[in-house]
Short mmCIF file of C-alpha atoms and ligand atoms in Angstrom, two decimals:
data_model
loop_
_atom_site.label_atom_id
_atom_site.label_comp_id
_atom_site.label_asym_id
_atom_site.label_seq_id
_atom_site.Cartn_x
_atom_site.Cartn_y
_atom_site.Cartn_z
CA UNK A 1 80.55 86.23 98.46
CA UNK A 2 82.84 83.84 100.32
CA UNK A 3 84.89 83.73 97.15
CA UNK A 4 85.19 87.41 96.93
CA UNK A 5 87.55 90.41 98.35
CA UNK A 6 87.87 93.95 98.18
CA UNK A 7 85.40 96.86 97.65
CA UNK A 8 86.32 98.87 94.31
CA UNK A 9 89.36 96.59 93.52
CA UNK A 10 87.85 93.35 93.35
CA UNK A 11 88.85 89.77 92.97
CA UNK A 12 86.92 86.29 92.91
CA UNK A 13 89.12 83.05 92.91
CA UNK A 14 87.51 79.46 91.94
CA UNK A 15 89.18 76.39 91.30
CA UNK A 16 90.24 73.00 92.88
CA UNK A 17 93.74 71.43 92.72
CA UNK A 18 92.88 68.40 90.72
CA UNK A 19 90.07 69.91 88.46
CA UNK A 20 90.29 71.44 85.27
CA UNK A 21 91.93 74.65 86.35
CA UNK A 22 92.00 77.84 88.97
CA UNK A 23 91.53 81.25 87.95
CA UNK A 24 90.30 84.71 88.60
CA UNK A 25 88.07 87.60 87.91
CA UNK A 26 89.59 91.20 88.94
CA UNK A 27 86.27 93.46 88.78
CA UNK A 28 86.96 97.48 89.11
CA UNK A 29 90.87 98.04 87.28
CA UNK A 30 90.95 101.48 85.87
CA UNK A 31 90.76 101.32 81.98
CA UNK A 32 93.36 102.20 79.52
CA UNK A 33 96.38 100.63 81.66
CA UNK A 34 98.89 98.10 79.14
CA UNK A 35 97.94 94.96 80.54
CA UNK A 36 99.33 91.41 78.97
CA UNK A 37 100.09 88.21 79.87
CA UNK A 38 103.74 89.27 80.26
CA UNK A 39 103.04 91.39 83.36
CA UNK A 40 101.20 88.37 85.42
CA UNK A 41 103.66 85.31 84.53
CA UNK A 42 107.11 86.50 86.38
CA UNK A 43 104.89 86.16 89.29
CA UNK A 44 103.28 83.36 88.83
CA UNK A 45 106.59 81.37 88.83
CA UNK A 46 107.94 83.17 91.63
CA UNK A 47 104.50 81.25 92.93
CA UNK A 48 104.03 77.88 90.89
CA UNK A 49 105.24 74.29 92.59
CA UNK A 50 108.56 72.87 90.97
CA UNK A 51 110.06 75.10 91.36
CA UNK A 52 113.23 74.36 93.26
CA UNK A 53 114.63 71.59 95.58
CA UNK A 54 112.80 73.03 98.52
CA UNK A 55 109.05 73.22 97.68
CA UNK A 56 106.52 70.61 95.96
CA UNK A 57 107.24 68.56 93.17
CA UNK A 58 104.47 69.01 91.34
CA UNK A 59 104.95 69.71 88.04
CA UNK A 60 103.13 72.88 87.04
CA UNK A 61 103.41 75.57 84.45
CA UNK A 62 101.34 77.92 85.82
CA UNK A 63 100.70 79.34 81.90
CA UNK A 64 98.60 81.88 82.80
CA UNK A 65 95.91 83.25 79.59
CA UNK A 66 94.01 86.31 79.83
CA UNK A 67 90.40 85.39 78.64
CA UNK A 68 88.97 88.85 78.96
CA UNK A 69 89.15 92.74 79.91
CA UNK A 70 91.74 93.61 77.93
CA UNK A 71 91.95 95.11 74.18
CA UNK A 72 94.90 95.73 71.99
CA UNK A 73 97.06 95.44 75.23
CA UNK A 74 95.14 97.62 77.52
CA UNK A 75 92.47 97.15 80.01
CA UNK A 76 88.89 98.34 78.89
CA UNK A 77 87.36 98.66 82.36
CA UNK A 78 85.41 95.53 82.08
CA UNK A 79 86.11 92.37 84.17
CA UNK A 80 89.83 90.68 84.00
CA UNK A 81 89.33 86.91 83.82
CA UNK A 82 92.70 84.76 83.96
CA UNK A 83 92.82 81.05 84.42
CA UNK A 84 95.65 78.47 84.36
CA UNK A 85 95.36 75.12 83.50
CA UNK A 86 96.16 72.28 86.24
CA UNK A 87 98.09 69.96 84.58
CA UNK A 88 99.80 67.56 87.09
CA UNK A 89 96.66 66.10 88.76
CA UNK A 90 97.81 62.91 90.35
CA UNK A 91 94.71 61.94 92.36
CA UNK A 92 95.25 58.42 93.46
CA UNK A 93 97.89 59.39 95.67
CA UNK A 94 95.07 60.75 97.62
CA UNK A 95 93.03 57.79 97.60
CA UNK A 96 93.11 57.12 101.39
CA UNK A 97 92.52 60.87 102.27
CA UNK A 98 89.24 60.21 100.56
CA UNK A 99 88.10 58.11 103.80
CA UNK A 100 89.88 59.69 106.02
CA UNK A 101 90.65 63.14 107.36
CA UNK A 102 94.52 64.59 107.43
CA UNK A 103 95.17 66.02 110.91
CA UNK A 104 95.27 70.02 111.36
CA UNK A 105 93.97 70.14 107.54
CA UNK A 106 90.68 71.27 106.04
CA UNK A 107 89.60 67.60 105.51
CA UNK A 108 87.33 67.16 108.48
CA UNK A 109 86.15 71.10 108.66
CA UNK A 110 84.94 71.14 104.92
CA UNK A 111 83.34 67.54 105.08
CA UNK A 112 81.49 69.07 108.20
CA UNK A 113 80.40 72.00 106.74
CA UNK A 114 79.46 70.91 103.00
CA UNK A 115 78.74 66.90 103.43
CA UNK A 116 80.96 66.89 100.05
CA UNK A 117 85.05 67.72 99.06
CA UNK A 118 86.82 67.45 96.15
CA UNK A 119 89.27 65.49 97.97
CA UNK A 120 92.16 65.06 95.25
CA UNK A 121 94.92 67.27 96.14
CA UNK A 122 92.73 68.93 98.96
CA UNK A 123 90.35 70.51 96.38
CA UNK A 124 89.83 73.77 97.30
CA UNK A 125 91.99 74.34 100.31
CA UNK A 126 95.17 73.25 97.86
CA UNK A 127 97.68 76.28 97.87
CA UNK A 128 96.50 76.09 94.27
CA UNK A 129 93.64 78.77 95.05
CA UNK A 130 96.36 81.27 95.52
CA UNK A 131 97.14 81.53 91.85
CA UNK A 132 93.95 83.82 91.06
CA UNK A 133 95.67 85.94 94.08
CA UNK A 134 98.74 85.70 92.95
CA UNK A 135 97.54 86.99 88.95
CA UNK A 136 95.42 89.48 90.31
CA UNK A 137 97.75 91.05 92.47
CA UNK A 138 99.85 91.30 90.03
CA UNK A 139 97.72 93.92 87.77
CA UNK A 140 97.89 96.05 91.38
CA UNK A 141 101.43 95.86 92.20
CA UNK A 142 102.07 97.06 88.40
CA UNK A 143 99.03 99.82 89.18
CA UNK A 144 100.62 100.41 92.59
CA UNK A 145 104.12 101.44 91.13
CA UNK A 146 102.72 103.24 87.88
CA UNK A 147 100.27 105.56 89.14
CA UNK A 148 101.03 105.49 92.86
CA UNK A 149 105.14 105.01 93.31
CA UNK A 150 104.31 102.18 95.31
CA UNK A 151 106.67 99.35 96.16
CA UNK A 152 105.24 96.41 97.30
CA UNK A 153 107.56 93.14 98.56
CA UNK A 154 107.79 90.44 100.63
CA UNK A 155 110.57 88.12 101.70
CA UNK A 156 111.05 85.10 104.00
CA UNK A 157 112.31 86.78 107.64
CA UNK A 158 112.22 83.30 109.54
CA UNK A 159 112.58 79.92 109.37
CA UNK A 160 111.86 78.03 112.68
CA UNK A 161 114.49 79.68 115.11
CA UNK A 162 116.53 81.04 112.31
CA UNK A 163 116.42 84.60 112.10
CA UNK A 164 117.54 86.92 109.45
CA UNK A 165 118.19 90.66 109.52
CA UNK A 166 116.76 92.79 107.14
CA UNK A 167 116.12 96.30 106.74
CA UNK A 168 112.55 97.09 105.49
CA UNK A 169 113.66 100.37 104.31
CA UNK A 170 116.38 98.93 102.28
CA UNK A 171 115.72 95.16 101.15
CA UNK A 172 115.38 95.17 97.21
CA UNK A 173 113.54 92.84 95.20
CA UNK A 174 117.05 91.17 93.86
CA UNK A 175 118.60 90.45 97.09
CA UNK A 176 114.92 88.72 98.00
CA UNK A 177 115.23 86.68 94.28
CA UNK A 178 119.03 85.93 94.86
CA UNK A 179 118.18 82.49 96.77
CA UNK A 180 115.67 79.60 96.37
CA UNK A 181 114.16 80.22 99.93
CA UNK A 182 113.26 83.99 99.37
CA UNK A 183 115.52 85.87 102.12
CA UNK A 184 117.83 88.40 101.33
CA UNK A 185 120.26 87.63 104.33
CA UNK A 186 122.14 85.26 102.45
CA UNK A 187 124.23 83.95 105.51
CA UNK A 188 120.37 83.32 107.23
CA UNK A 189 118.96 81.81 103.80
CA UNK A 190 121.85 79.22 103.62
CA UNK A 191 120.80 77.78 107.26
CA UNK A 192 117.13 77.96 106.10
CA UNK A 193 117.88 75.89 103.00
CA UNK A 194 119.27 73.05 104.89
CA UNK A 195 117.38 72.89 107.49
CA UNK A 196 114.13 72.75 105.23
CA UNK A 197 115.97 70.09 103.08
CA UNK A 198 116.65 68.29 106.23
CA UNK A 199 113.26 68.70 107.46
CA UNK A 200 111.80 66.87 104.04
CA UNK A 201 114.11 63.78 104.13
CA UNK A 202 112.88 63.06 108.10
CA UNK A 203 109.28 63.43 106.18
CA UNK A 204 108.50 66.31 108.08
CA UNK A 205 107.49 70.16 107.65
CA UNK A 206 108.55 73.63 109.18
CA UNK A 207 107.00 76.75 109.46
CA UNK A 208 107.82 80.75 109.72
CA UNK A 209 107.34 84.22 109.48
CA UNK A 210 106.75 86.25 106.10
CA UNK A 211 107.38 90.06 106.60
CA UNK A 212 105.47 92.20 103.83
CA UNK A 213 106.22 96.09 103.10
CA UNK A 214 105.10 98.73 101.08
CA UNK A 215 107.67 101.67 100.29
CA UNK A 216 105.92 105.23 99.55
CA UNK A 217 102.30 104.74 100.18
CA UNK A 218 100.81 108.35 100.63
CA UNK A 219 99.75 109.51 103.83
CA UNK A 220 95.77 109.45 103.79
CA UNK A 221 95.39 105.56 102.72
CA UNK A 222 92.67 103.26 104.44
CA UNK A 223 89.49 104.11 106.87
CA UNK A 224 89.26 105.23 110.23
CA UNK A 225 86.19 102.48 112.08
CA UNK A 226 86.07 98.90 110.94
CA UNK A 227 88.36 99.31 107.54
CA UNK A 228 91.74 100.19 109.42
CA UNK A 229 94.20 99.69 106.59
CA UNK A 230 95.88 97.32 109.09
CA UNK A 231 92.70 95.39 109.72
CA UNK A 232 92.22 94.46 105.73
CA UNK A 233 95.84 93.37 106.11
CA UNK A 234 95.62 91.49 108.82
CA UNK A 235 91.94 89.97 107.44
CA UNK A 236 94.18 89.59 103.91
CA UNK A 237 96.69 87.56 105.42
CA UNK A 238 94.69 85.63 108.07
CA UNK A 239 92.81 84.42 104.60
CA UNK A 240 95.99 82.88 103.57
CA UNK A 241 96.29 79.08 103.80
CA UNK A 242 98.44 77.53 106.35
CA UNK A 243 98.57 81.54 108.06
CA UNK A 244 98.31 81.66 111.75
CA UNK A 245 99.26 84.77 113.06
CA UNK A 246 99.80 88.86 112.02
CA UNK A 247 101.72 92.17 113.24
CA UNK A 248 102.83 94.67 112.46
CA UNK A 249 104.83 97.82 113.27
CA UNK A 250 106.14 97.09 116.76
CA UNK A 251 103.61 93.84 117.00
CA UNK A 252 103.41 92.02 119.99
CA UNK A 253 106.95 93.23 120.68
CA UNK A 254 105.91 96.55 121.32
CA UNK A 255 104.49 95.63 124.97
CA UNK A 256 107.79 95.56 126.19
CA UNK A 257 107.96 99.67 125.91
CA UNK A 258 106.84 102.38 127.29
CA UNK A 259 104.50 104.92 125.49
CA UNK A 260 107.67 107.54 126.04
CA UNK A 261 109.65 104.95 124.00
CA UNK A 262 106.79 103.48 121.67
CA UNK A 263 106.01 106.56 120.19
CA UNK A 264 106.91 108.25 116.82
CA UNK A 265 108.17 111.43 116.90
CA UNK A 266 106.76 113.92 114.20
CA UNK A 267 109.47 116.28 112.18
CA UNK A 268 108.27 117.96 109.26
CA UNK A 269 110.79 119.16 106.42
CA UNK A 270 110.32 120.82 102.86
CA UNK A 271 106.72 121.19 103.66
CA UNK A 272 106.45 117.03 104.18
CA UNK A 273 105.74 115.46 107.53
CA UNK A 274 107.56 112.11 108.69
CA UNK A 275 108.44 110.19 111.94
CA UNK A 276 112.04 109.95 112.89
CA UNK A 277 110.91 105.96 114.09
CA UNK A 278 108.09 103.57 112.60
CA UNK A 279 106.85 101.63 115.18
CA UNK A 280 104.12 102.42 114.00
CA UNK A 281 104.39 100.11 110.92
CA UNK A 282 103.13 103.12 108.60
CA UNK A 283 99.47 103.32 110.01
CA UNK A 284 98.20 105.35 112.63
CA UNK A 285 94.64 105.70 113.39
CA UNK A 286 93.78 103.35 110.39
CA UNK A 287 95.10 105.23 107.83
CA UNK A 288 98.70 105.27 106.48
CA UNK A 289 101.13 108.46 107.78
CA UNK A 290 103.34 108.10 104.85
CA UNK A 291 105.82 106.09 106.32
CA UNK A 292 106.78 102.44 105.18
CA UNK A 293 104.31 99.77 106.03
CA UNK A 294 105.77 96.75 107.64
CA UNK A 295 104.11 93.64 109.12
CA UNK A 296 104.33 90.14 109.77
CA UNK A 297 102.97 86.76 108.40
CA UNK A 298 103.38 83.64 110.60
CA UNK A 299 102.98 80.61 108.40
CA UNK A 300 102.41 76.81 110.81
CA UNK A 301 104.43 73.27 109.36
CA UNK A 302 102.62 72.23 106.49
CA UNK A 303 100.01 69.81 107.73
CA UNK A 304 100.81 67.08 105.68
CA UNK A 305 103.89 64.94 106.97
CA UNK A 306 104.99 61.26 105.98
CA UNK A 307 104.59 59.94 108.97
CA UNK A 308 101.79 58.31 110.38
CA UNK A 309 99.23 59.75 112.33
CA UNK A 310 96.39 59.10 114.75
CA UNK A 311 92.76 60.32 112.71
CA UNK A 312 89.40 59.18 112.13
CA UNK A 313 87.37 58.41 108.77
CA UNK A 314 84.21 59.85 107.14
CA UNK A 315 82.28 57.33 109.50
CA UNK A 316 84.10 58.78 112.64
CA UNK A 317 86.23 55.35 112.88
CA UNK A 318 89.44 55.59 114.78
CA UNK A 319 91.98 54.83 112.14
CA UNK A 320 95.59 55.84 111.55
CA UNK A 321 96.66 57.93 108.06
CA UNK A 322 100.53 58.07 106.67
CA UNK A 323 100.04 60.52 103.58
CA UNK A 324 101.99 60.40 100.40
CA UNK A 325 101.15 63.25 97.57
CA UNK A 326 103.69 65.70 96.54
CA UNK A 327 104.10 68.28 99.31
CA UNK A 328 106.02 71.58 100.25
CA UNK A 329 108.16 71.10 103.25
CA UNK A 330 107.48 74.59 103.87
CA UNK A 331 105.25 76.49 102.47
CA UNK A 332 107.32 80.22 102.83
CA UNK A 333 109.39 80.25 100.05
CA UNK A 334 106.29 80.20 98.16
CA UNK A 335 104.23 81.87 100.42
CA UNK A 336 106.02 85.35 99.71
CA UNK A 337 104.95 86.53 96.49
CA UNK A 338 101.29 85.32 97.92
CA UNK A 339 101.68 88.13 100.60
CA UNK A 340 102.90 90.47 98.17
CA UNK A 341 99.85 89.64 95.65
CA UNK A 342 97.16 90.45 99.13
CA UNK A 343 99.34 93.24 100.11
CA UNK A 344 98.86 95.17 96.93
CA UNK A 345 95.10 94.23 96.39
CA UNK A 346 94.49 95.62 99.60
CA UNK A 347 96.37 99.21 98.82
CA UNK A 348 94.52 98.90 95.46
CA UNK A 349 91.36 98.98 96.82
CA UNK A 350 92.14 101.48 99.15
CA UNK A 351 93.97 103.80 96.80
CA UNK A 352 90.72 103.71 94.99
CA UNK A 353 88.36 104.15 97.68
CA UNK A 354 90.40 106.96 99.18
CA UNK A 355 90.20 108.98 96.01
CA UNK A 356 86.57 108.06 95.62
CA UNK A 357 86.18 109.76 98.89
CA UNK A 358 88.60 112.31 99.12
CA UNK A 359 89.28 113.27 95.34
CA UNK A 360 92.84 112.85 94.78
CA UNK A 361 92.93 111.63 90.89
CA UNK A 362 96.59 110.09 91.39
CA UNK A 363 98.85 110.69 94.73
CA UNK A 364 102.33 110.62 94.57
CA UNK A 365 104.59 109.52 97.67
CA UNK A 366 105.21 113.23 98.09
CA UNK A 367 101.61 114.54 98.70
CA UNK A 368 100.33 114.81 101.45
CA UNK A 369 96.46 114.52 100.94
CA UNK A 370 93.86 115.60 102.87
CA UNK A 371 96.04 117.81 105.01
CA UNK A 372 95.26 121.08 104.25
C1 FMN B 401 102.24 78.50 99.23
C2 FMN B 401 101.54 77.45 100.05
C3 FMN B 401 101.81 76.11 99.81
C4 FMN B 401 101.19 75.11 100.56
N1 FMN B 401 101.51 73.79 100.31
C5 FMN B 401 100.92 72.81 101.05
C6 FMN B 401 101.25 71.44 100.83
O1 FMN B 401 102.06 71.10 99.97
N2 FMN B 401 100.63 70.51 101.60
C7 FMN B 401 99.72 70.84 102.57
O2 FMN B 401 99.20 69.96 103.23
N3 FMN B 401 99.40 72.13 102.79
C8 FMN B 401 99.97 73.11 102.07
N4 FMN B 401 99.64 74.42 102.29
C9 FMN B 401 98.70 74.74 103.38
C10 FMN B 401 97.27 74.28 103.14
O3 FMN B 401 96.75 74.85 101.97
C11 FMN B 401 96.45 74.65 104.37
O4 FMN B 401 97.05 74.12 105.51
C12 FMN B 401 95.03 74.13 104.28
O5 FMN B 401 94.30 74.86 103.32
C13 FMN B 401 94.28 74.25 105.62
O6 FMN B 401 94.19 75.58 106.03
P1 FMN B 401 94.80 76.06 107.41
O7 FMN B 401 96.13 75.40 107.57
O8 FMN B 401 94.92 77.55 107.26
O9 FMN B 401 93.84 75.65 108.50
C14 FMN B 401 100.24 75.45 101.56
C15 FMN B 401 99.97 76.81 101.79
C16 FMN B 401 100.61 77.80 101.05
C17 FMN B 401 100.32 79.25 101.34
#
């Protein structure tokens, strides 16, 4: 089940760069929802390669078909399948990464593991597995903000040492589309876009930090033991290529208080209960308190890098290895609506499994379930 996430929302990707296509199958979406085509492409090109000055070359439409699951428009409670034809494959410009490993990629690790790789374009540990993410989380963000009132986003909150500021409660999905690198403080993205342009002409890569939120998720969402809603996040974004660390809420910043200034004050009003801070990042105990959900995604330098490097080959040789291939200088830009598409499989799953549980048909950001 390696290929496989989620419990009642489900999703299995498959697919390799360079072969005939990548794709998905979303197992447990509610029937009867209108479900097309339409609804899964706007994020696919927010995804696909191409697609501006700052991200790979490659050439992709990322036309995305719907093979199954759906009827007249709606879904029929059967499995989703949606696939998307590669149609850039350029495999001998990864000839020599056929014999030999690319440092701090998945070269060595899945030669190790399965004595065989589809080693054009990196196979399976290509980016190009995300699009079956990308697709299916799609159907839940539209799910998510139907049924649910849900708001799920991401944006680009670092580059290297350039910061931006951005309020979670406020950031809106146009400010986060209004520039090529995906960050809505347009003063920040400018410095982003040239140092990532800069980066690629010295033949070399950058990382940063993704910061994902979700706007009126109902208290009462997620598990209390070993499903903490912020442990499928964290296990959702860890699964990410190229991902390397996650917090959220306070994070790793939050050692620097005191649990007099950590904490979140309760106030209730009109009969609802909030916190007058969110350090918490919207999850206490496991379960979400109502409040917006905030974390963050730290993405490395994209592995690849013109320059040459010290390796070995698939008979442990010492060699040398200067890549070529089309690459992204960063992978962030295209990395956000990737954490957006997790994000919102992993509230799927657990909208469903809390009303499995608990009963509550559909929640709105005003109820307050469970609390009697
Ligand atoms: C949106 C996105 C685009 C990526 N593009 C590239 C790329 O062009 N070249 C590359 O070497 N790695 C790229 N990566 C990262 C590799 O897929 C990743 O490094 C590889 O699978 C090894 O996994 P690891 O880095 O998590 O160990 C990308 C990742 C993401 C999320």
């Amino acid at each position: 089940m390696a290929n496989t996430f989620g419990h009642l929302f489900r999703i299995t990707t498959w697919g390799e760069s360079h072969g005939g296509g990548v794709g998905v199958v979303v197992d447990g979406c509610p029937p009867r929802l209108p479900l097309t085509e339409a609804d899964i492409q706007p994020d696919l090109d927010r995804r696909r390669p191409g697609q501006s000055k700052i991200v790979s070359p490659r050439k992709e439409s990322d036309t995305v078909q719907i093979l199954s699951g759906t009827f007249e428009g709606k879904t029929l409670g059967t499995p989703i399948s949606m696939w998307v034809r590669n149609e850039d494959a350029r495999p001998e410009a990864y000839s020599e990464m056929a014999a030999k490993f690319r440092p701090s990629h998945a070269d060595y690790t899945y030669q190790a593991k399965f004595g065989i790789r589809a080693w054009p374009g990196g196979g399976r540990t290509s980016a190009r597995e995300t699009v079956g993410r990308v697709a299916a989380g799609a159907i839940a963000k539209k799910i998510l903000r139907r049924h649910y009132g849900v708001e799920v986003l991401a944006y680009v909150r670092q580059v290297q040492r350039i910061v931006a500021t951005v309020d979670p409660e406020k950031v809106k999905a146009k400010d986060i589309e209004s520039n090529i690198v995906r960050c809505p403080d347009p003063a920040a993205a400018q410095r982003m876009i040239r140092l990532i342009e800069k980066t690629r002409r010295a033949g070399d890569t950058v990382g940063g930090i993704v910061e994902g939120i979700a706007r009126g998720v109902p208290p009462g969402w997620g598990e209390p033991v070993f499903d903490r809603l912020e442990a499928d996040l964290a296990k959702a974004m860890l699964s990410l290529p190229a991902s390397k660390g996650f917090d959220i809420g306070s994070g790793f910043d939050g050692i620097l208080l005191t649990g007099n200034q950590h904490n979140d004050p309760f106030r209730a009003k009109a009969g609802k209960v909030y916190t007058t801070s969110n350090r918490s990042g919207g999850i206490q105990g496991g379960i979400s308190n109502g409040q917006t959900i905030y974390f963050r995604v730290a993405f490395k330098p994209v592995a690849t890098v013109m320059h040459e490097q010290d390796t070995v080959d698939i008979n442990f040789k010492n060699t040398t290895l200067k890549a070529r291939g089309r690459h992204d200088p960063c992978v962030l830009p295209r990395a956000v609506p990737v954490v957006e598409a997790m994000t919102a499989l992993v509230l799927m799953d657990h909208a469903l499994r809390h009303q499995a549980q608990c009963g509550q048909a559909i929640s709105t950001p005003q109820t307050t379930s469970g609390i009697r």
